[in-house]
PDB file of C-alpha atoms in Angstrom:
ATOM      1  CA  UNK A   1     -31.314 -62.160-113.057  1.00 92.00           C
ATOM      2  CA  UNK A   2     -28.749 -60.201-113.069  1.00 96.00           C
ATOM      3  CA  UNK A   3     -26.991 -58.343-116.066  1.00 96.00           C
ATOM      4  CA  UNK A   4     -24.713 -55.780-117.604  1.00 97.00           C
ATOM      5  CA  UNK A   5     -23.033 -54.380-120.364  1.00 97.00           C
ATOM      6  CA  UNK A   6     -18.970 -54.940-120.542  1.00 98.00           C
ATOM      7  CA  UNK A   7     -16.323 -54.030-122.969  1.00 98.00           C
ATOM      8  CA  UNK A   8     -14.062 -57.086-123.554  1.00 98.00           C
ATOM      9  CA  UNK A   9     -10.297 -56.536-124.366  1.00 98.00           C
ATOM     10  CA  UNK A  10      -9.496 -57.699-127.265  1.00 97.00           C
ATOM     11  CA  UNK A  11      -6.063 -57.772-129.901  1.00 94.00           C
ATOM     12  CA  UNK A  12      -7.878 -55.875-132.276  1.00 96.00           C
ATOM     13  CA  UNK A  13     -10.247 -53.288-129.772  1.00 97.00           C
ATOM     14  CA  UNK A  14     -12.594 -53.306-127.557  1.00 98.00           C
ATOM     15  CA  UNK A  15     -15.915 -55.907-127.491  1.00 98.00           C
ATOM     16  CA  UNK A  16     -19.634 -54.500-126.495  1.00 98.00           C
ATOM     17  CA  UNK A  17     -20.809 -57.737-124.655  1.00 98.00           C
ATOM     18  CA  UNK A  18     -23.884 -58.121-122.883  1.00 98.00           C
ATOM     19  CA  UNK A  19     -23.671 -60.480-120.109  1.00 99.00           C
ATOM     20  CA  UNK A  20     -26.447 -61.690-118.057  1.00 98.00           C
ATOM     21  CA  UNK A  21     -26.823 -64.816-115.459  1.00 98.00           C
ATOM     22  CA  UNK A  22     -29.271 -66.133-112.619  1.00 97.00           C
ATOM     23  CA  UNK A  23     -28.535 -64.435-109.263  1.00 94.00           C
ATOM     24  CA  UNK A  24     -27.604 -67.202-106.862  1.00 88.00           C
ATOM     25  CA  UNK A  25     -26.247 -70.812-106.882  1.00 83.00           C
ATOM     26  CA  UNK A  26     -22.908 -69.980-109.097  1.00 90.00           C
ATOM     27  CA  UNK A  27     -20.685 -70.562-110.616  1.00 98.00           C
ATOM     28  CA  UNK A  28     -22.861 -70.743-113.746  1.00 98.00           C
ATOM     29  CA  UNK A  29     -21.762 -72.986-117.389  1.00 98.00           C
ATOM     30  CA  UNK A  30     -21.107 -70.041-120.094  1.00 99.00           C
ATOM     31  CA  UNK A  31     -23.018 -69.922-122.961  1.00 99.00           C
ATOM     32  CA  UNK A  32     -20.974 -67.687-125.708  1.00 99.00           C
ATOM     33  CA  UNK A  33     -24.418 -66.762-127.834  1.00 99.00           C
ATOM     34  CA  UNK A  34     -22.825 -65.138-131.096  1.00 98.00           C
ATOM     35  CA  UNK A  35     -25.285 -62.862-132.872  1.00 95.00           C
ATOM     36  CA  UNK A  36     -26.877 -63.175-136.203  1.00 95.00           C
ATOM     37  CA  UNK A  37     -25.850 -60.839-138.985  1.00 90.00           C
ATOM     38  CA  UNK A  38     -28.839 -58.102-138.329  1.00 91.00           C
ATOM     39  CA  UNK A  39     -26.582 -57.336-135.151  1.00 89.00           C
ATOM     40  CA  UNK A  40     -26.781 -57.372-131.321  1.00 92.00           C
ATOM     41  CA  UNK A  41     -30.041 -56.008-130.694  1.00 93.00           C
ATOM     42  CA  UNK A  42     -32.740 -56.382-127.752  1.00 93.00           C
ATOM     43  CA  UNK A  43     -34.430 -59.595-129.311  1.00 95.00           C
ATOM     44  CA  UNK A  44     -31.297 -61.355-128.830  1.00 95.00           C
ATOM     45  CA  UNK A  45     -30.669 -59.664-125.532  1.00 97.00           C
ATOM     46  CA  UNK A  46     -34.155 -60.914-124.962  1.00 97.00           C
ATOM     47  CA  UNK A  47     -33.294 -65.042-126.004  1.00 97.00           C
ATOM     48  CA  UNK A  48     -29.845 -64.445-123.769  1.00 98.00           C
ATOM     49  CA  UNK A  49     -32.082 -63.167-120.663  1.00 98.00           C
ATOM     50  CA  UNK A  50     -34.271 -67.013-121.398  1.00 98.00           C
ATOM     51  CA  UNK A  51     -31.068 -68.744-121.958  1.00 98.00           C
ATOM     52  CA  UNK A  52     -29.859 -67.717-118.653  1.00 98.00           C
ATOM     53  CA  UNK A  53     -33.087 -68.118-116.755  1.00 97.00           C
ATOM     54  CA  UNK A  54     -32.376 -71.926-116.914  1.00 97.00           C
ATOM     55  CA  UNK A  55     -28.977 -71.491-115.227  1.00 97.00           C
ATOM     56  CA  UNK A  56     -26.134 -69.787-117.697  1.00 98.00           C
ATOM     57  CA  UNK A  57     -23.905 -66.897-117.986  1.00 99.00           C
ATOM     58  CA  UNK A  58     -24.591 -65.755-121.066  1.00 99.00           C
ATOM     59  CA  UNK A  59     -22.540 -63.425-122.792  1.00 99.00           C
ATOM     60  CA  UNK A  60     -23.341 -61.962-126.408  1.00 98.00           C
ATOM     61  CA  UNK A  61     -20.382 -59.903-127.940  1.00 98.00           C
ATOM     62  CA  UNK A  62     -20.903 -57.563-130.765  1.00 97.00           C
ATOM     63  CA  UNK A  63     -18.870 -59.393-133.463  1.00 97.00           C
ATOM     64  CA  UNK A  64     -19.198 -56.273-135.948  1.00 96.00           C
ATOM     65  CA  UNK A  65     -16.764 -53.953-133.004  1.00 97.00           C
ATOM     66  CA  UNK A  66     -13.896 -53.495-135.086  1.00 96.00           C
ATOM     67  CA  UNK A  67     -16.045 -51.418-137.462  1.00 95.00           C
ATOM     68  CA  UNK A  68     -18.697 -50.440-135.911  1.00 92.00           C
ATOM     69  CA  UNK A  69     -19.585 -49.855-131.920  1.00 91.00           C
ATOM     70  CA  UNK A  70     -22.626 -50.924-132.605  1.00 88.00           C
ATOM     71  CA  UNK A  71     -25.292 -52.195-135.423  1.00 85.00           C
ATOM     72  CA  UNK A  72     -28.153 -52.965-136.174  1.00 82.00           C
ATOM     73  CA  UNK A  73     -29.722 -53.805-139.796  1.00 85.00           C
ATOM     74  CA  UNK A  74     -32.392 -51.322-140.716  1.00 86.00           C
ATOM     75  CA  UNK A  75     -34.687 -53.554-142.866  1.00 83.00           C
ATOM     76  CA  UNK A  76     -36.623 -50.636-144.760  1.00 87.00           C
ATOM     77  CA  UNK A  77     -33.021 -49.230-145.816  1.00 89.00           C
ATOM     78  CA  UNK A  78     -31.285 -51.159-148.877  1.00 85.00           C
ATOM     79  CA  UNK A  79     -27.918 -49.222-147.940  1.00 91.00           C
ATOM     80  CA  UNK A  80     -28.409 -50.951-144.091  1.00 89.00           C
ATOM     81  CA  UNK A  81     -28.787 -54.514-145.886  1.00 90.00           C
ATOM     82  CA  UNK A  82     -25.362 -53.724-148.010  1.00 92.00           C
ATOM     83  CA  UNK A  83     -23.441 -52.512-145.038  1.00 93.00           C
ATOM     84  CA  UNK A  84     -24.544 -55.747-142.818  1.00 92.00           C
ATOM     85  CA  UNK A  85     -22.857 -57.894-145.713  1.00 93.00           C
ATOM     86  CA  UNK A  86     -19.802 -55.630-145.669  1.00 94.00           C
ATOM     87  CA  UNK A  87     -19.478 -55.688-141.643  1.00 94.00           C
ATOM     88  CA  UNK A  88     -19.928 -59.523-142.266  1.00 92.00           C
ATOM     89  CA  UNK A  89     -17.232 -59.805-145.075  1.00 94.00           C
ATOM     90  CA  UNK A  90     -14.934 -58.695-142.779  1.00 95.00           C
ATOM     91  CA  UNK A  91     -15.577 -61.306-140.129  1.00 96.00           C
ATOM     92  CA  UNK A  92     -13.346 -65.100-140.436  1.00 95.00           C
ATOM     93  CA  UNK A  93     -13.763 -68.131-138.345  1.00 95.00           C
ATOM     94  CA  UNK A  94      -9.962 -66.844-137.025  1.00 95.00           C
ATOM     95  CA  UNK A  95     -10.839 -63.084-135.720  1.00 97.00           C
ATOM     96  CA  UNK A  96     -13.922 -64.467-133.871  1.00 96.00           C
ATOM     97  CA  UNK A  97     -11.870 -67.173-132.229  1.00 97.00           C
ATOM     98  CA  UNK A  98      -9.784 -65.017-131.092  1.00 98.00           C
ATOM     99  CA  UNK A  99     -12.393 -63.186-129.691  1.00 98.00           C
ATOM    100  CA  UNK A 100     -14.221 -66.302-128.210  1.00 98.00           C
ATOM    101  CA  UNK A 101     -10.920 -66.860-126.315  1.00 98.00           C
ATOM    102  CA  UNK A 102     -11.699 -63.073-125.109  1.00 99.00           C
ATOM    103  CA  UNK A 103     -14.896 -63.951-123.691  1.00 99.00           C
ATOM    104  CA  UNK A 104     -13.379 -67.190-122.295  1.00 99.00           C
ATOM    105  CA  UNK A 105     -10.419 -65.137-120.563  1.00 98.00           C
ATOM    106  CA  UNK A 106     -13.156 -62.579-119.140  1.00 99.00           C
ATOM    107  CA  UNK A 107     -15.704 -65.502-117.564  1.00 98.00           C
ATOM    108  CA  UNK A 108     -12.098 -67.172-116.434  1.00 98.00           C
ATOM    109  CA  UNK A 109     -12.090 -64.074-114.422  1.00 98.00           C
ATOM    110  CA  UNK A 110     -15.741 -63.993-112.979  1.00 97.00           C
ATOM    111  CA  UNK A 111     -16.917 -65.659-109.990  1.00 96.00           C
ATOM    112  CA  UNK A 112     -20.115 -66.257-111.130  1.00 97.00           C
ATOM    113  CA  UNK A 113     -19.299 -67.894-113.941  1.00 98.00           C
ATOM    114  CA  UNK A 114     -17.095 -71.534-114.874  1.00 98.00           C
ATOM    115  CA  UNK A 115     -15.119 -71.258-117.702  1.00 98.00           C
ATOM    116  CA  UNK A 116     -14.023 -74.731-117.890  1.00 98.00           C
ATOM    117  CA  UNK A 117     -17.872 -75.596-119.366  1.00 98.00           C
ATOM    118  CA  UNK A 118     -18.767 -73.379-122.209  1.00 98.00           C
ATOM    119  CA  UNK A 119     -21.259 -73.779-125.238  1.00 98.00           C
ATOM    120  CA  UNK A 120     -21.334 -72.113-128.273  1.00 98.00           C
ATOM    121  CA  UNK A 121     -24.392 -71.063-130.688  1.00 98.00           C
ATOM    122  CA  UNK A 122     -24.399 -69.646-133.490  1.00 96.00           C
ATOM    123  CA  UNK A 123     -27.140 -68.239-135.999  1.00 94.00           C
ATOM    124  CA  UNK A 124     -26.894 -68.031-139.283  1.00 93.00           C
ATOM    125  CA  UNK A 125     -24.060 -66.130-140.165  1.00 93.00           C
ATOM    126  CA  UNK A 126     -22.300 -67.231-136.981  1.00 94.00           C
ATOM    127  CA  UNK A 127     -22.779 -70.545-136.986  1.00 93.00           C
ATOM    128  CA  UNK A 128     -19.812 -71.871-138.709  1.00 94.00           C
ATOM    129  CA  UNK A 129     -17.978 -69.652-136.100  1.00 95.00           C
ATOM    130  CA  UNK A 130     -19.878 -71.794-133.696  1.00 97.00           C
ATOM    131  CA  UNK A 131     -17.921 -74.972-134.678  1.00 96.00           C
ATOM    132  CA  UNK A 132     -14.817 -73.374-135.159  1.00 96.00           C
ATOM    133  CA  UNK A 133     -14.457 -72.184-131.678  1.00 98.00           C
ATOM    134  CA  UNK A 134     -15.816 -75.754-130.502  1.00 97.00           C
ATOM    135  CA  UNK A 135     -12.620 -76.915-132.602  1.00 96.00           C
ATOM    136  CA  UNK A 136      -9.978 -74.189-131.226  1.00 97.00           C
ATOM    137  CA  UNK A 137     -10.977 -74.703-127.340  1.00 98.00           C
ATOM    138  CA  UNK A 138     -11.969 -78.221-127.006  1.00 98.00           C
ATOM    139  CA  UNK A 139     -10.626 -78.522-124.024  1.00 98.00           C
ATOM    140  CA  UNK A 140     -13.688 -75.935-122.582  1.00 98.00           C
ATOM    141  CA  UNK A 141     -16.169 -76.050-125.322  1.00 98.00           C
ATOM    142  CA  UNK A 142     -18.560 -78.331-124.014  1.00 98.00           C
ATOM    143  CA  UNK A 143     -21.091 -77.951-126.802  1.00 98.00           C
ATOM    144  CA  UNK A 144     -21.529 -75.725-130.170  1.00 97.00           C
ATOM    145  CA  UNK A 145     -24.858 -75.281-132.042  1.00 96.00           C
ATOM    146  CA  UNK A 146     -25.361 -73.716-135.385  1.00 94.00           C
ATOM    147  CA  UNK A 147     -28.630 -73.304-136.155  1.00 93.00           C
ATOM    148  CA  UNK A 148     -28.999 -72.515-139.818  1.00 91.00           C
ATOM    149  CA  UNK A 149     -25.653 -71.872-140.241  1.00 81.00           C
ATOM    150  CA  UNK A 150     -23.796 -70.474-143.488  1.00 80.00           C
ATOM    151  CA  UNK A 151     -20.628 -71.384-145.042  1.00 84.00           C
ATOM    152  CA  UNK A 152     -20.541 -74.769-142.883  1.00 80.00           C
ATOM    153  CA  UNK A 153     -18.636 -76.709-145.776  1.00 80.00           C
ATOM    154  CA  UNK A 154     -17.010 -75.144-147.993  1.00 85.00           C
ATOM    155  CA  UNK A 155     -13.897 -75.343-150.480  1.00 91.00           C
ATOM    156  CA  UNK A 156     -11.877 -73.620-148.340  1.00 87.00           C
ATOM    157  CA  UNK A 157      -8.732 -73.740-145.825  1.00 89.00           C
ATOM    158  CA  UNK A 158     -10.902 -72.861-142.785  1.00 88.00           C
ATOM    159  CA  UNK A 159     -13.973 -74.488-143.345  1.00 87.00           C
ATOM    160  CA  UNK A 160     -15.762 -75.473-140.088  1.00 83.00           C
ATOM    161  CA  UNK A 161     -15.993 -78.803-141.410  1.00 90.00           C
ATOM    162  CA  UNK A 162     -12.305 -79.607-141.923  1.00 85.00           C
ATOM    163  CA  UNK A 163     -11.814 -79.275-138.090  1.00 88.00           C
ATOM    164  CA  UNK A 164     -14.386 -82.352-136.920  1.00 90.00           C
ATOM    165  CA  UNK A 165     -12.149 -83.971-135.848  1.00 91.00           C
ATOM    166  CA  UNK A 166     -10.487 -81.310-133.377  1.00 92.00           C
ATOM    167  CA  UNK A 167     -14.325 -80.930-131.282  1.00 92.00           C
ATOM    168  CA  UNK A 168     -14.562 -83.277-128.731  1.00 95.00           C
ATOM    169  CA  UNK A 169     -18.280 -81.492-127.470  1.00 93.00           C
ATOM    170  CA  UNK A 170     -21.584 -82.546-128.123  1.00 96.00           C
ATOM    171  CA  UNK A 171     -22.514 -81.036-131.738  1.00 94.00           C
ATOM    172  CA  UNK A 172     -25.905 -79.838-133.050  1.00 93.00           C
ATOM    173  CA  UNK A 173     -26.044 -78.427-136.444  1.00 92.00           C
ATOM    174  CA  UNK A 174     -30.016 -77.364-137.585  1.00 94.00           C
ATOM    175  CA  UNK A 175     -30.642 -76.468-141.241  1.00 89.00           C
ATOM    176  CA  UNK A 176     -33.376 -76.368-143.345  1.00 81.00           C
ATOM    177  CA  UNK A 177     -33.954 -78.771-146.168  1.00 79.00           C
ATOM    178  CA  UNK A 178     -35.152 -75.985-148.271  1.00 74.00           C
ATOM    179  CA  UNK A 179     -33.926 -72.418-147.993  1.00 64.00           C
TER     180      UNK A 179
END
């Protein structure tokens, strides 16, 4: 396997993103894995390393950049919970499409990697952003998962839902029937 850390040009800064992908027998399908709301941290490192085992180049952004260069929830500290849902509240289905195209532009530009067939997952907080981008690119987005996604219908202008019929990918959503 082979991987790295980047930084990822963006409108609004620069984007951590760790990038990993099999060695040979490229170019590779992208998988854009968007983090939970805990942060970018080794155990998702770890699941993007397993994801790319079976033959993707994954790349997992830190989505919390234009605050923060990095985070990661302390669990033990209240005040870490409180800023996680601040760093989130800043976060819209529109700044991390914009982003996604980032990440899109960036593999575009990467040998080892083919742009023109990328999937999407999101966790939790990040999987309405999941759909979204499946709705802004469809023309790339091959599939989108959001597995136990937030916020995936909602009363509002940009709620993943309202853009259906814009993703023309294969769609998984996974949620609980009790949470």
């Amino acid at each position: 396997m082979i991987e790295h850390n980047t930084e990822i040009k963006t409108a609004d800064g620069v984007m951590a993103t760790f990038i990993t992908h099999p060695e040979t027998n490229g170019p590779h399908p992208v998988i854009l894995f968007l983090m939970d709301a805990p942060g970018k941290r080794e155990e998702l490192h770890d699941m993007a390393r397993r994801i790319s085992a079976t033959g993707y180049y994954v790349m997992l952004p830190n989505l919390y950049y234009r605050d923060v260069p990095s985070f990661t929830v302390h669990r033990e500290d209240p005040g870490s919970r409180e800023y996680m849902f601040s760093l989130m509240a800043n976060l819209t289905n529109a700044l991390v499409s914009e982003d996604a195209r980032a990440m899109i532009d960036y593999a575009a530009s990467d040998s080892t990697a083919d742009a023109s067939r990328v999937g999407v997952t999101g966790y939790c907080m990040s999987g309405p952003f999941a759909l979204w981008i499946a709705a802004e690119f469809p023309e790339v987005v091959k599939s989108a998962a959001s597995i136990h996604g937030v916020r995936l219908a909602v009363d509002a202008e940009d709620s993943p839902h309202t853009r259906a019929a814009d993703m023309s990918g294969e769609i998984l959503v996974m949620s609980a029937e009790h949470d």
